[in-house]
Coordinates of C-alpha atoms in Angstrom, one line a residue:
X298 CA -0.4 -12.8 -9.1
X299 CA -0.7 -13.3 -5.2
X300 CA 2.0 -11.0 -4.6
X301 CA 1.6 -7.7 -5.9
X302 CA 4.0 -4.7 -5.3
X303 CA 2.5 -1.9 -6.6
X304 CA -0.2 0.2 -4.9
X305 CA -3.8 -1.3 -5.0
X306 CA -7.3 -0.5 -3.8
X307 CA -7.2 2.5 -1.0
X308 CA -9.1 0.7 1.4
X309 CA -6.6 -2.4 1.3
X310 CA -4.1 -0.4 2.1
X311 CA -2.7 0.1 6.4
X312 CA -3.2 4.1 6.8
X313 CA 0.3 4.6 7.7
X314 CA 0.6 8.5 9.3
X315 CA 4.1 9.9 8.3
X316 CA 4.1 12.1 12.0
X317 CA 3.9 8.7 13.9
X318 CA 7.6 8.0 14.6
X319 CA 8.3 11.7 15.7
X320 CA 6.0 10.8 19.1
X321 CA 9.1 8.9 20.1
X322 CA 9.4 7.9 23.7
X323 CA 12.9 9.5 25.1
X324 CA 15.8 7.6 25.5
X325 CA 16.0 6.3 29.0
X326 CA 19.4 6.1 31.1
X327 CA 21.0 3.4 33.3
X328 CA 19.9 4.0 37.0
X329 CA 23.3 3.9 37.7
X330 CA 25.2 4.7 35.1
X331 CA 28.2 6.8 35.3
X332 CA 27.0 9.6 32.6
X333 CA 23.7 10.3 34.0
X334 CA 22.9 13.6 31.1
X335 CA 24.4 14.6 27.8
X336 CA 25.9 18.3 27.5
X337 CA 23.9 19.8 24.5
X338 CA 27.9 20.4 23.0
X339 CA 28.1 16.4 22.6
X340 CA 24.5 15.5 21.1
X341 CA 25.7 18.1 18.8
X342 CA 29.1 16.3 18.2
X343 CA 27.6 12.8 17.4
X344 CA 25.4 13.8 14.8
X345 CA 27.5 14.5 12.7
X346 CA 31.2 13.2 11.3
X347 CA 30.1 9.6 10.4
X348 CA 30.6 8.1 6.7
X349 CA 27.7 7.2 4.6
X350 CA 27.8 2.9 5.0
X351 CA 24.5 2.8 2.7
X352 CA 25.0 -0.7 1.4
X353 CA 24.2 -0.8 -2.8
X354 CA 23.2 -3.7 -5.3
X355 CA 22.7 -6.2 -2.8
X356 CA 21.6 -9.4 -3.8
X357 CA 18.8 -11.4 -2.8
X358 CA 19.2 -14.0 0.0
X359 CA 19.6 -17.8 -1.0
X360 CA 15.8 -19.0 -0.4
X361 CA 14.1 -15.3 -1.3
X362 CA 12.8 -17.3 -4.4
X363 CA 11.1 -20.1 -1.5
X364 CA 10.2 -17.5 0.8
X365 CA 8.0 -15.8 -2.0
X366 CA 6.3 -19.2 -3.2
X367 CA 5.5 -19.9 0.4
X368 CA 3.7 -16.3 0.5
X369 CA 1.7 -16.9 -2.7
X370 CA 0.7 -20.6 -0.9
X371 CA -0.1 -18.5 2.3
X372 CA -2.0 -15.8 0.2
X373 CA -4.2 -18.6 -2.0
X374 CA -5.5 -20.1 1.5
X375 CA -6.9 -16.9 3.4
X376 CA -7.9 -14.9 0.5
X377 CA -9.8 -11.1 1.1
X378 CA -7.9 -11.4 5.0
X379 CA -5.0 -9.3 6.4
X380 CA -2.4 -11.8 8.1
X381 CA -0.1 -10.9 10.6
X382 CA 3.0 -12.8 11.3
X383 CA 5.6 -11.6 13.9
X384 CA 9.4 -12.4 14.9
X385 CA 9.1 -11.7 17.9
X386 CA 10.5 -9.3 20.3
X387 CA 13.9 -10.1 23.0
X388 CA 13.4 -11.5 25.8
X389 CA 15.0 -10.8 29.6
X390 CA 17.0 -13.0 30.7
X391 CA 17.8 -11.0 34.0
X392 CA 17.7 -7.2 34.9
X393 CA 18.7 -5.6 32.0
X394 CA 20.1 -8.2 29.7
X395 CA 18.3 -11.0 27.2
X396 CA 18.5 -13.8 25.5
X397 CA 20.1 -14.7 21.9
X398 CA 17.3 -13.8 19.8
X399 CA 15.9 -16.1 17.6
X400 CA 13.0 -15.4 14.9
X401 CA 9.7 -17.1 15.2
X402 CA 9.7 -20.5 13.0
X403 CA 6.7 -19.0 11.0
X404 CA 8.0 -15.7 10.3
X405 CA 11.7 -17.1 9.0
X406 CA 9.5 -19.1 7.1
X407 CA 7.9 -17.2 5.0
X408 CA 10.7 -14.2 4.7
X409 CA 14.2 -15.4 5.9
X410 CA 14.6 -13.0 7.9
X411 CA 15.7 -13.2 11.4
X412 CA 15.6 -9.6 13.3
X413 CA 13.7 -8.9 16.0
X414 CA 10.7 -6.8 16.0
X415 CA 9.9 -7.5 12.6
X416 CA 6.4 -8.5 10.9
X417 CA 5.6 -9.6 8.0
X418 CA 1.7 -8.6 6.7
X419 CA -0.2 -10.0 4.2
X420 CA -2.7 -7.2 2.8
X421 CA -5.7 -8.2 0.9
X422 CA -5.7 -6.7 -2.8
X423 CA -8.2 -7.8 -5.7
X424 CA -5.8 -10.1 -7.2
X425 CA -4.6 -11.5 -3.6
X426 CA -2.5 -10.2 -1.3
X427 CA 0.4 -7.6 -1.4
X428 CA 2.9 -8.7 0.7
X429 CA 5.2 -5.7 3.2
X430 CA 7.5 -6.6 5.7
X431 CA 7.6 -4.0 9.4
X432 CA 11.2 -3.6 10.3
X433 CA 13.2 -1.5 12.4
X434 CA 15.2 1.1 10.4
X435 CA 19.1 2.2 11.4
X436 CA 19.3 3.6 14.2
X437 CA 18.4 7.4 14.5
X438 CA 21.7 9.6 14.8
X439 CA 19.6 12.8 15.1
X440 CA 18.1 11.7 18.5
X441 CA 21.0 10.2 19.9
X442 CA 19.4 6.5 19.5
X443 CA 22.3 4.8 18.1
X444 CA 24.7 6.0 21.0
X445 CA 22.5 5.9 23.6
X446 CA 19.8 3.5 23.3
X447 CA 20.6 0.1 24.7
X448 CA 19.5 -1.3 21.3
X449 CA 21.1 1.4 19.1
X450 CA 24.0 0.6 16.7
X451 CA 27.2 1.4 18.8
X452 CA 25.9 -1.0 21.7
X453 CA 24.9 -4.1 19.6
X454 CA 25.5 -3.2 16.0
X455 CA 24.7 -2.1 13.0
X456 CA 21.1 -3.4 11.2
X457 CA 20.3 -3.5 7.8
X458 CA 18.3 0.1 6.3
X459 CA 15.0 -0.5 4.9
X460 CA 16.2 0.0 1.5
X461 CA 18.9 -2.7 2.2
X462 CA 16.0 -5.0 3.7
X463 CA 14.0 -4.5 0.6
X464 CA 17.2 -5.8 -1.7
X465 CA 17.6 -8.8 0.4
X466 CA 14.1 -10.0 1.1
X467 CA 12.5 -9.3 -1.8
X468 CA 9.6 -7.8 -0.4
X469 CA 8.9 -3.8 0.5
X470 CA 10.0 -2.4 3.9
X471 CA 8.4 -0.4 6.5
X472 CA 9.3 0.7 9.8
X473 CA 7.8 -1.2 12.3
X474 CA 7.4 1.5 15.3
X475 CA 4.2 2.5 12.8
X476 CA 2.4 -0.6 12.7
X477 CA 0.5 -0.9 15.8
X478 CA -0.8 1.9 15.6
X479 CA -2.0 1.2 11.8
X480 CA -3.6 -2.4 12.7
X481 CA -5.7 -0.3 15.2
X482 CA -7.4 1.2 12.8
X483 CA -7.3 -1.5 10.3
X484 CA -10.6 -3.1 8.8
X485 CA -11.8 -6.2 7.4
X486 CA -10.7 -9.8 8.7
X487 CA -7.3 -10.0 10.2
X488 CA -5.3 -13.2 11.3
X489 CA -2.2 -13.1 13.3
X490 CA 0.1 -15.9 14.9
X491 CA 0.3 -15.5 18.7
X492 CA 2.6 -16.0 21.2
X493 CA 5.3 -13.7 19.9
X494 CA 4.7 -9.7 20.1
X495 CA 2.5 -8.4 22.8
X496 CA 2.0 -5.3 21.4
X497 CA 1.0 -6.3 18.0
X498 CA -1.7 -8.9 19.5
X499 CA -2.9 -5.6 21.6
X500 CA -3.3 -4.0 18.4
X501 CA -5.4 -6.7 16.8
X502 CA -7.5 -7.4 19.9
X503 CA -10.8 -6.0 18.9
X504 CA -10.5 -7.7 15.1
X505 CA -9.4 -11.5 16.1
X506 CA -10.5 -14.7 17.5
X507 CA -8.6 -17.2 19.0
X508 CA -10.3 -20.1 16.5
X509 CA -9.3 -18.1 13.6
X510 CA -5.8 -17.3 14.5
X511 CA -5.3 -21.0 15.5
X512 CA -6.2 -21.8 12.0
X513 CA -3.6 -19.8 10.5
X514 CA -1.1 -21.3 13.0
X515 CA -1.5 -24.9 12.0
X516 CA -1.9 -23.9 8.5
X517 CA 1.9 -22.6 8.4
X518 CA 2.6 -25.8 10.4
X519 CA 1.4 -28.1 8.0
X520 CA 2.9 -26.1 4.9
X521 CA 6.6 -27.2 6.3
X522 CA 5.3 -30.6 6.4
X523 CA 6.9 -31.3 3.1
X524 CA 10.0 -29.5 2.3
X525 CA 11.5 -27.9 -0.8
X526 CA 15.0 -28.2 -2.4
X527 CA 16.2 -25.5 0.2
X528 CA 14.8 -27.1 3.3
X529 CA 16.5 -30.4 2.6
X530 CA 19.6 -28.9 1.7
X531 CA 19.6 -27.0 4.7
X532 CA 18.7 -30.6 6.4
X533 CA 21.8 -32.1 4.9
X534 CA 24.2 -29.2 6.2
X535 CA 22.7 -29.1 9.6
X536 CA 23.2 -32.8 9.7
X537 CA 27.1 -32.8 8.5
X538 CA 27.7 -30.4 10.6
X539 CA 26.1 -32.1 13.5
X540 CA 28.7 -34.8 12.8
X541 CA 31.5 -33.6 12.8
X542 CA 30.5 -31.9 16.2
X543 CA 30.4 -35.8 17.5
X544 CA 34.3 -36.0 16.6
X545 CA 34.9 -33.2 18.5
X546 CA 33.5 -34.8 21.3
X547 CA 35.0 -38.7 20.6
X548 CA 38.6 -36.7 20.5
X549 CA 38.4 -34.7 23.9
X550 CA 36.6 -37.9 25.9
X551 CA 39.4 -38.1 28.3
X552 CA 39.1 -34.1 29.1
X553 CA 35.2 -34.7 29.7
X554 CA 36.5 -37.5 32.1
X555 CA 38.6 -35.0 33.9
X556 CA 35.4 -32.3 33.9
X557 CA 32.1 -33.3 33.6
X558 CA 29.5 -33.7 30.9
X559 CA 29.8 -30.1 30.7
X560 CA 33.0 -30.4 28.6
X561 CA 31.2 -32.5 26.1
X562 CA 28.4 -29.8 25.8
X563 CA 30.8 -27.4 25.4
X564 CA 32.7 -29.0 23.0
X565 CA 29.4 -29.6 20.6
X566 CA 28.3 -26.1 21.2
X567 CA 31.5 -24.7 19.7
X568 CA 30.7 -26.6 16.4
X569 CA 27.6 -25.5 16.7
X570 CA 28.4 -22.2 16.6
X571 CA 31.5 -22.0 14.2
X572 CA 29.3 -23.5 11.3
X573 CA 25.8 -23.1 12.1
X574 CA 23.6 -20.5 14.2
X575 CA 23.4 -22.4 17.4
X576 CA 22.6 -25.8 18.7
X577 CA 19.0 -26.6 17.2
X578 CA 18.0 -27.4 21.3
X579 CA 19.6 -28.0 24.7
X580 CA 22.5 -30.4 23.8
X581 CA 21.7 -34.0 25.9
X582 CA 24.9 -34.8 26.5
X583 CA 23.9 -38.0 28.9
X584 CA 26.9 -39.9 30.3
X585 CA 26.2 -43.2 32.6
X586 CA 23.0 -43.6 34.3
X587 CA 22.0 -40.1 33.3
X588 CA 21.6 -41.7 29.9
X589 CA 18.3 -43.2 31.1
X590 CA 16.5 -39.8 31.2
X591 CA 15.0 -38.7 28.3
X592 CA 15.8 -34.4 28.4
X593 CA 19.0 -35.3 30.0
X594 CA 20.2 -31.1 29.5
X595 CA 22.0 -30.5 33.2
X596 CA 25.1 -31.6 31.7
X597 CA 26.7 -31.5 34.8
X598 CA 27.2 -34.8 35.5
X599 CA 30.6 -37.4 35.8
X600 CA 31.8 -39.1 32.6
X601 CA 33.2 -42.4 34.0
X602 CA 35.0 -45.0 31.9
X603 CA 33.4 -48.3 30.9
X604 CA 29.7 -46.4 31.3
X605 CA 28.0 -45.0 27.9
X606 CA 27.6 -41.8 26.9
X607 CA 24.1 -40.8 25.1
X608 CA 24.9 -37.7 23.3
X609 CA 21.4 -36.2 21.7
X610 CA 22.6 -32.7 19.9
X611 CA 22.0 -31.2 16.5
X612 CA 22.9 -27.8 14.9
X613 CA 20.9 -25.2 13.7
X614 CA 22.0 -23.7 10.5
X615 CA 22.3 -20.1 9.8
X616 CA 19.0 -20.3 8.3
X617 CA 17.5 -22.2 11.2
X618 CA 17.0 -25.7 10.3
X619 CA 17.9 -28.2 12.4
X620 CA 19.3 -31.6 12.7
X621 CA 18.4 -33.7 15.6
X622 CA 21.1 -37.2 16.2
X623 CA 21.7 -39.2 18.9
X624 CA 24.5 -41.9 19.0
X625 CA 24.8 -44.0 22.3
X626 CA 28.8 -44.0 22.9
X627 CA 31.0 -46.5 24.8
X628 CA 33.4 -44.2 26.9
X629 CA 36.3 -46.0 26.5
X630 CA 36.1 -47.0 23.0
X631 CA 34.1 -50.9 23.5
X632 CA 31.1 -51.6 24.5
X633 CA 30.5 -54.4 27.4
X634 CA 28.7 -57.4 26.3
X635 CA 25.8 -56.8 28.0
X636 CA 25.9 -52.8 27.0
X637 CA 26.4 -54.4 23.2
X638 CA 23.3 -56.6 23.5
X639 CA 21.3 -53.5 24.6
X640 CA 22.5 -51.5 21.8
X641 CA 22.4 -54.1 19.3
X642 CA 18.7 -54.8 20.3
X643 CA 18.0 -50.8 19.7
X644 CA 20.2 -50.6 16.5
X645 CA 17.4 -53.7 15.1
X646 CA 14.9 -51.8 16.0
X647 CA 16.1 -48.6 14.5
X648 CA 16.9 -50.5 11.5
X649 CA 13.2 -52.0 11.1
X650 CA 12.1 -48.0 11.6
X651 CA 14.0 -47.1 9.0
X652 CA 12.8 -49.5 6.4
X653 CA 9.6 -48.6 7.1
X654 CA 10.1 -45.0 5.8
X655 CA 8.7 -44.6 2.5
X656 CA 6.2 -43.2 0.3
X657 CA 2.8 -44.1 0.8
X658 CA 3.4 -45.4 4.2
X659 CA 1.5 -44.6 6.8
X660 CA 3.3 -42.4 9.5
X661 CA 3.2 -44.8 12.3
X662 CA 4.5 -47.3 10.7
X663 CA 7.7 -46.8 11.4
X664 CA 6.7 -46.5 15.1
X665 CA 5.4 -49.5 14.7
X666 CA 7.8 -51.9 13.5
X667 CA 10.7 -50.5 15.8
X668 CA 8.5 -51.0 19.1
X669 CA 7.5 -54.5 17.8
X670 CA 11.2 -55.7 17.6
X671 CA 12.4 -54.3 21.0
X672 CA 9.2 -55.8 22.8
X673 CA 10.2 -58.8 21.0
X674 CA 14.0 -58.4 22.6
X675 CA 12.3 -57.7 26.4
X676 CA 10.5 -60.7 26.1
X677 CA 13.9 -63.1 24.7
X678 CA 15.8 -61.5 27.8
X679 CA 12.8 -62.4 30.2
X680 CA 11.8 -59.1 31.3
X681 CA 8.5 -59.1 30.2
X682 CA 5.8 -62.0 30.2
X683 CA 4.7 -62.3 26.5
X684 CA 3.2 -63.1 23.8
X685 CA 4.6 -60.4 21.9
X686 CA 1.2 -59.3 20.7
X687 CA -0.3 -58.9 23.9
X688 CA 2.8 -56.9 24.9
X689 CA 2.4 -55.0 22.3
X690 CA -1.5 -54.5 22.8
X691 CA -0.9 -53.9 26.2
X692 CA 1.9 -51.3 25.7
X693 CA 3.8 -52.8 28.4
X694 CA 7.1 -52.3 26.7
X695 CA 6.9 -48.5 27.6
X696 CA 8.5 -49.2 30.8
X697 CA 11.5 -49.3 29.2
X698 CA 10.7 -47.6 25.7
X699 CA 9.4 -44.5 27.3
X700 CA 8.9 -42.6 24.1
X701 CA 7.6 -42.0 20.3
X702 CA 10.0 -43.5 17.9
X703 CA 10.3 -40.3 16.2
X704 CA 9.2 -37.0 14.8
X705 CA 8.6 -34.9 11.9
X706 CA 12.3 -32.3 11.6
X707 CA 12.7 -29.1 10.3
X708 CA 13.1 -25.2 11.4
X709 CA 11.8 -26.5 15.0
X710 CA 13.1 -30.0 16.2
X711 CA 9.6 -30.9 16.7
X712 CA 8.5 -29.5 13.4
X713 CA 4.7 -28.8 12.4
X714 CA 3.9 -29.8 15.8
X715 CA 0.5 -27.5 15.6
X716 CA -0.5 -29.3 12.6
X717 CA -3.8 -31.5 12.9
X718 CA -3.8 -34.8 13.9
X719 CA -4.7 -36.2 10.5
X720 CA -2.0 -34.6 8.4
X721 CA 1.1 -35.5 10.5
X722 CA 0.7 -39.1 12.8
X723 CA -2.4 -40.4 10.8
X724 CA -0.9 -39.3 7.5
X725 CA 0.7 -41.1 5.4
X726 CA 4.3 -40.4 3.9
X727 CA 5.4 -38.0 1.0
X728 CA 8.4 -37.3 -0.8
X729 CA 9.9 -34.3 0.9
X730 CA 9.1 -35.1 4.3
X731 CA 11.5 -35.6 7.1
X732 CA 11.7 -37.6 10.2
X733 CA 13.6 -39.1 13.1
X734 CA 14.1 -42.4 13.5
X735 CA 14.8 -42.6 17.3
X736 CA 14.6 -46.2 19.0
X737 CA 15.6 -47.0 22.4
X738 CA 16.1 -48.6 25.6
X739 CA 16.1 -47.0 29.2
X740 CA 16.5 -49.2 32.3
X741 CA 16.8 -46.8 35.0
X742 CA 18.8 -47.2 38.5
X743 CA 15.8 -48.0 40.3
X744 CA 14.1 -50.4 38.4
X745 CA 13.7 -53.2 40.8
X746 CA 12.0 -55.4 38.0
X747 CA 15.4 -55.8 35.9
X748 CA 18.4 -57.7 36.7
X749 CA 20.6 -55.4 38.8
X750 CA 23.2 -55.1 35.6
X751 CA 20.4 -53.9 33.4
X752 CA 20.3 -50.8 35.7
X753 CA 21.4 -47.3 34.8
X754 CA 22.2 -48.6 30.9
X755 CA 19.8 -46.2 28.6
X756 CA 20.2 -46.7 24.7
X757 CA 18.9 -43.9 21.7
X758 CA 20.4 -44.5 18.2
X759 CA 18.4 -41.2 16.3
X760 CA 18.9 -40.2 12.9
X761 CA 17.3 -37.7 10.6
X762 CA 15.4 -39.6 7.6
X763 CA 14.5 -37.9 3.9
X764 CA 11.4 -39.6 2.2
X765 CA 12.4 -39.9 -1.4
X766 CA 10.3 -41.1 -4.6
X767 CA 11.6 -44.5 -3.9
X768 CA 12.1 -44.5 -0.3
X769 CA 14.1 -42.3 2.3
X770 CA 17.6 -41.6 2.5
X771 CA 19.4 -41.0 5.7
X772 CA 20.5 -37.6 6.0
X773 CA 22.8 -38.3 9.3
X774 CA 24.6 -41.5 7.8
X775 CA 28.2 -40.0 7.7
X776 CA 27.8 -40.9 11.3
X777 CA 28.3 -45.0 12.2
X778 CA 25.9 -46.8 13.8
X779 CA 26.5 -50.2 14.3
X780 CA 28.4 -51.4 17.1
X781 CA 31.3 -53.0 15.5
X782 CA 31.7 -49.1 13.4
X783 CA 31.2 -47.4 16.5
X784 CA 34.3 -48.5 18.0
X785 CA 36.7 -48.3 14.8
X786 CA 35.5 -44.9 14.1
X787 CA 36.3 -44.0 17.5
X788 CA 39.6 -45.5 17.5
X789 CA 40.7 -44.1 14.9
X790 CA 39.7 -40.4 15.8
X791 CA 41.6 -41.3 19.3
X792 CA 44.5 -42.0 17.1

């Protein structure tokens, strides 16, 4: 087996002294905190009086069956090397306070986990690797860390115990505070994913190399390339919930008018996180000519009737996989004709993407057959001199096209994005693989080469494709997309 539990060969093991957490660093104090010492009578008092909340016969989490077939996968690649994977540690947002944390794609990946600090490591055995994950225990009551730390339980609450971890995850459970100071005196081959904990990398600095650890990166990219039966469920959540998050923002329209953008974002973010994790990325929530740029995510912009509203937003689900939609909304309910021949023209395209999602097709082709038909619509209106071809050859479209028609989708928006070149945009398709299909149009204010009413209109129709054995299925389709749907479904949710 790749993944064995039980102890193996001494010198595969991390030399883990027992002494290492007592050379604990002491608890430091607010500047200007009110209670600036603690009377020996009260670190006395909290140590004691508190009921055991041990937690027993837990079961395992949903994917811990995934998460231990992605290890094995991991294992058979890098056999006889130690591999490294961290969370991450929080980050400061100002002074003394931080961001939301969020796990690092690759370790959620391969442990479903999601606390900060932890590692994951991959030990080289005989017979593979044994896998142990580095976390950080309950907080100490004997030192006063779980009252007084800024970290401890009765400031940001309780965490799991090791033993609890072990339940859960499936895998054996260490505290973390040892590790470093382990991988320093680790030997053999090592790999670890950078970018994420400082310290760790410190550790490993003598014992890696950039070109090795970059191979272990775009490895675990290109593993998510295809998803399992979890992934895509996960997909299908993210993307309902993602939904109905756009009927909260078609009902409170007129309260956006009233505001800003900023109500709409709002609005989505509250969906977001009532049934997910978060918002997969910054919510574009794009209303009149703001619609023309791309990464739209100032939100603080008027929302005028009888302009469009390019909403962009997906959420993340409590296991981190998101969805990614974009539907290209008439304020008021109808489109203007010209605004409907724009968004008819990208709803063509998107529909010529589409079909070219499939099995055995190459990735670009998709790409290619929506940029064909809007070049072919920029030439009809005039706008461009053709032949379509030598539009196409030329890439003149991109003026207005700007973009990639899409992207592969998973735990990141832009998922596998480290993988190489050859196994994601000169691939070609396989069942399990998801995508966005993302046309559109973008005529900004200042585009002196368009007809004046062309300018400020900007078009995206996105949704989130599945390639199936005998084709793709759209996981975003409880969402309408024509024009004529567009405005019953928003009627009708206006009541």
């Amino acid at each position: 087996m790749a993944e064995e539990l039980t102890p193996e060969t001494p010198e595969a093991e991390l030399d883990l002294a027992a002494d290492d957490a007592a050379d604990e660093e002491p608890i430091k104090q607010r500047k200007n905190g009110l209670y600036q010492g603690v009377s020996d009578e009260l670190a006395e008092n909290m140590k004691s009086g508190w009921a055991d909340t041990e937690l027993h016969g837990l079961e395992p989490i949903a994917q811990a069956e995934h998460t231990a077939a992605r290890r094995a996968a991991l294992s058979a690649r890098f056999p006889g090397e130690r591999l490294v994977i961290p969370a991450g540690n929080l980050k400061t947002r100002s002074n003394d306070t931080e961001y939301s944390f969020r796990a690092s794609t690759e370790y959620a990946y391969l442990t479903g986990d999601q606390t900060q600090d932890g590692v994951l490591v991959l030990e080289p055995t005989k017979d593979g690797h044994r896998a142990t994950i580095y976390l950080l225990p309950r907080s100490n009551r004997e030192n006063g860390e779980f009252w007084l730390d800024g970290q401890g339980e009765l400031w940001v609450g309780r965490r799991h115990s090791l033993t609890e971890a072990e339940q859960l995850l499936g895998l054996p459970a260490k505290d973390v505070r040892e590790l470093a100071a382990a991988l320093k005196e680790a030997t053999g081959p090592v790999r670890v994913v950078r970018g994420h904990d400082a310290a760790i990398e410190a550790a490993l600095t003598d014992k890696v190399t950039a070109e090795r650890d970059e191979e272990l990166r775009v490895y675990l990219s290109e593993a998510r390339l295809v998803k399992d039966e979890f992934e895509i469920a996960e997909l299908r959540k993210a993307c309902d919930a993602t939904a109905r998050g756009f009927e909260d923002v078609v009902k409170v329209l007129d309260k956006a008018e009233a505001t800003s953008e900023r109500y709409i974002e709002g609005t989505f973010f509250l969906r977001a996180r009532v049934e997910g994790n978060d918002i997969g990325y910054g919510s574009i929530c794009a209303a009149g000519p703001h619609a023309t740029t791309l990464h739209w995510v100032r939100n603080d912009g008027p929302v005028r009737s009888g302009e469009l509203l390019l909403l962009d937003a997906g959420v993340e689900t409590n296991e981190l996989y998101t969805a990614d939609v974009t539907r290209t909304l008439p304020i008021n309910g109808r489109y203007t004709e010209l605004q409907r021949k724009i968004y008819d023209a990208v709803y063509e395209a998107q529909e010529a993407g589409i079909a070219a999602v499939k099995p055995g097709a190459a990735y670009r082709d998709f790409h290619d057959a929506a940029q064909r038909v809007l070049a072919e619509k920029l030439v009809e209106w005039g706008l461009i001199e053709g032949p379509v071809e030598r539009v196409l050859e030329l890439g003149l479209q991109r003026r207005w096209t700007l973009h990639g028609t899409g992207h592969m989708l998973g735990m990141d928006v832009h998922d596998c994005a480290a993988a190489r070149t050859e196994a994601y945009v000169d691939t070609t398709l396989e069942p399990g693989m998801c995508l966005t299909v993302e046309p559109g149009l973008y005529f900004q204010a200042d585009d002196l080469t368009v007809p004046e009413e062309y300018r400020g209109i900007g078009v995206r129709i996105e949704d989130d494709i599945l390639v199936t054995e005998d084709g793709n299925r759209n996981l975003s389709d409880s969402l309408p997309r024509q024009a004529d749907e567009v405005e019953a479904w928003m009627a009708g949710l206006k009541g």
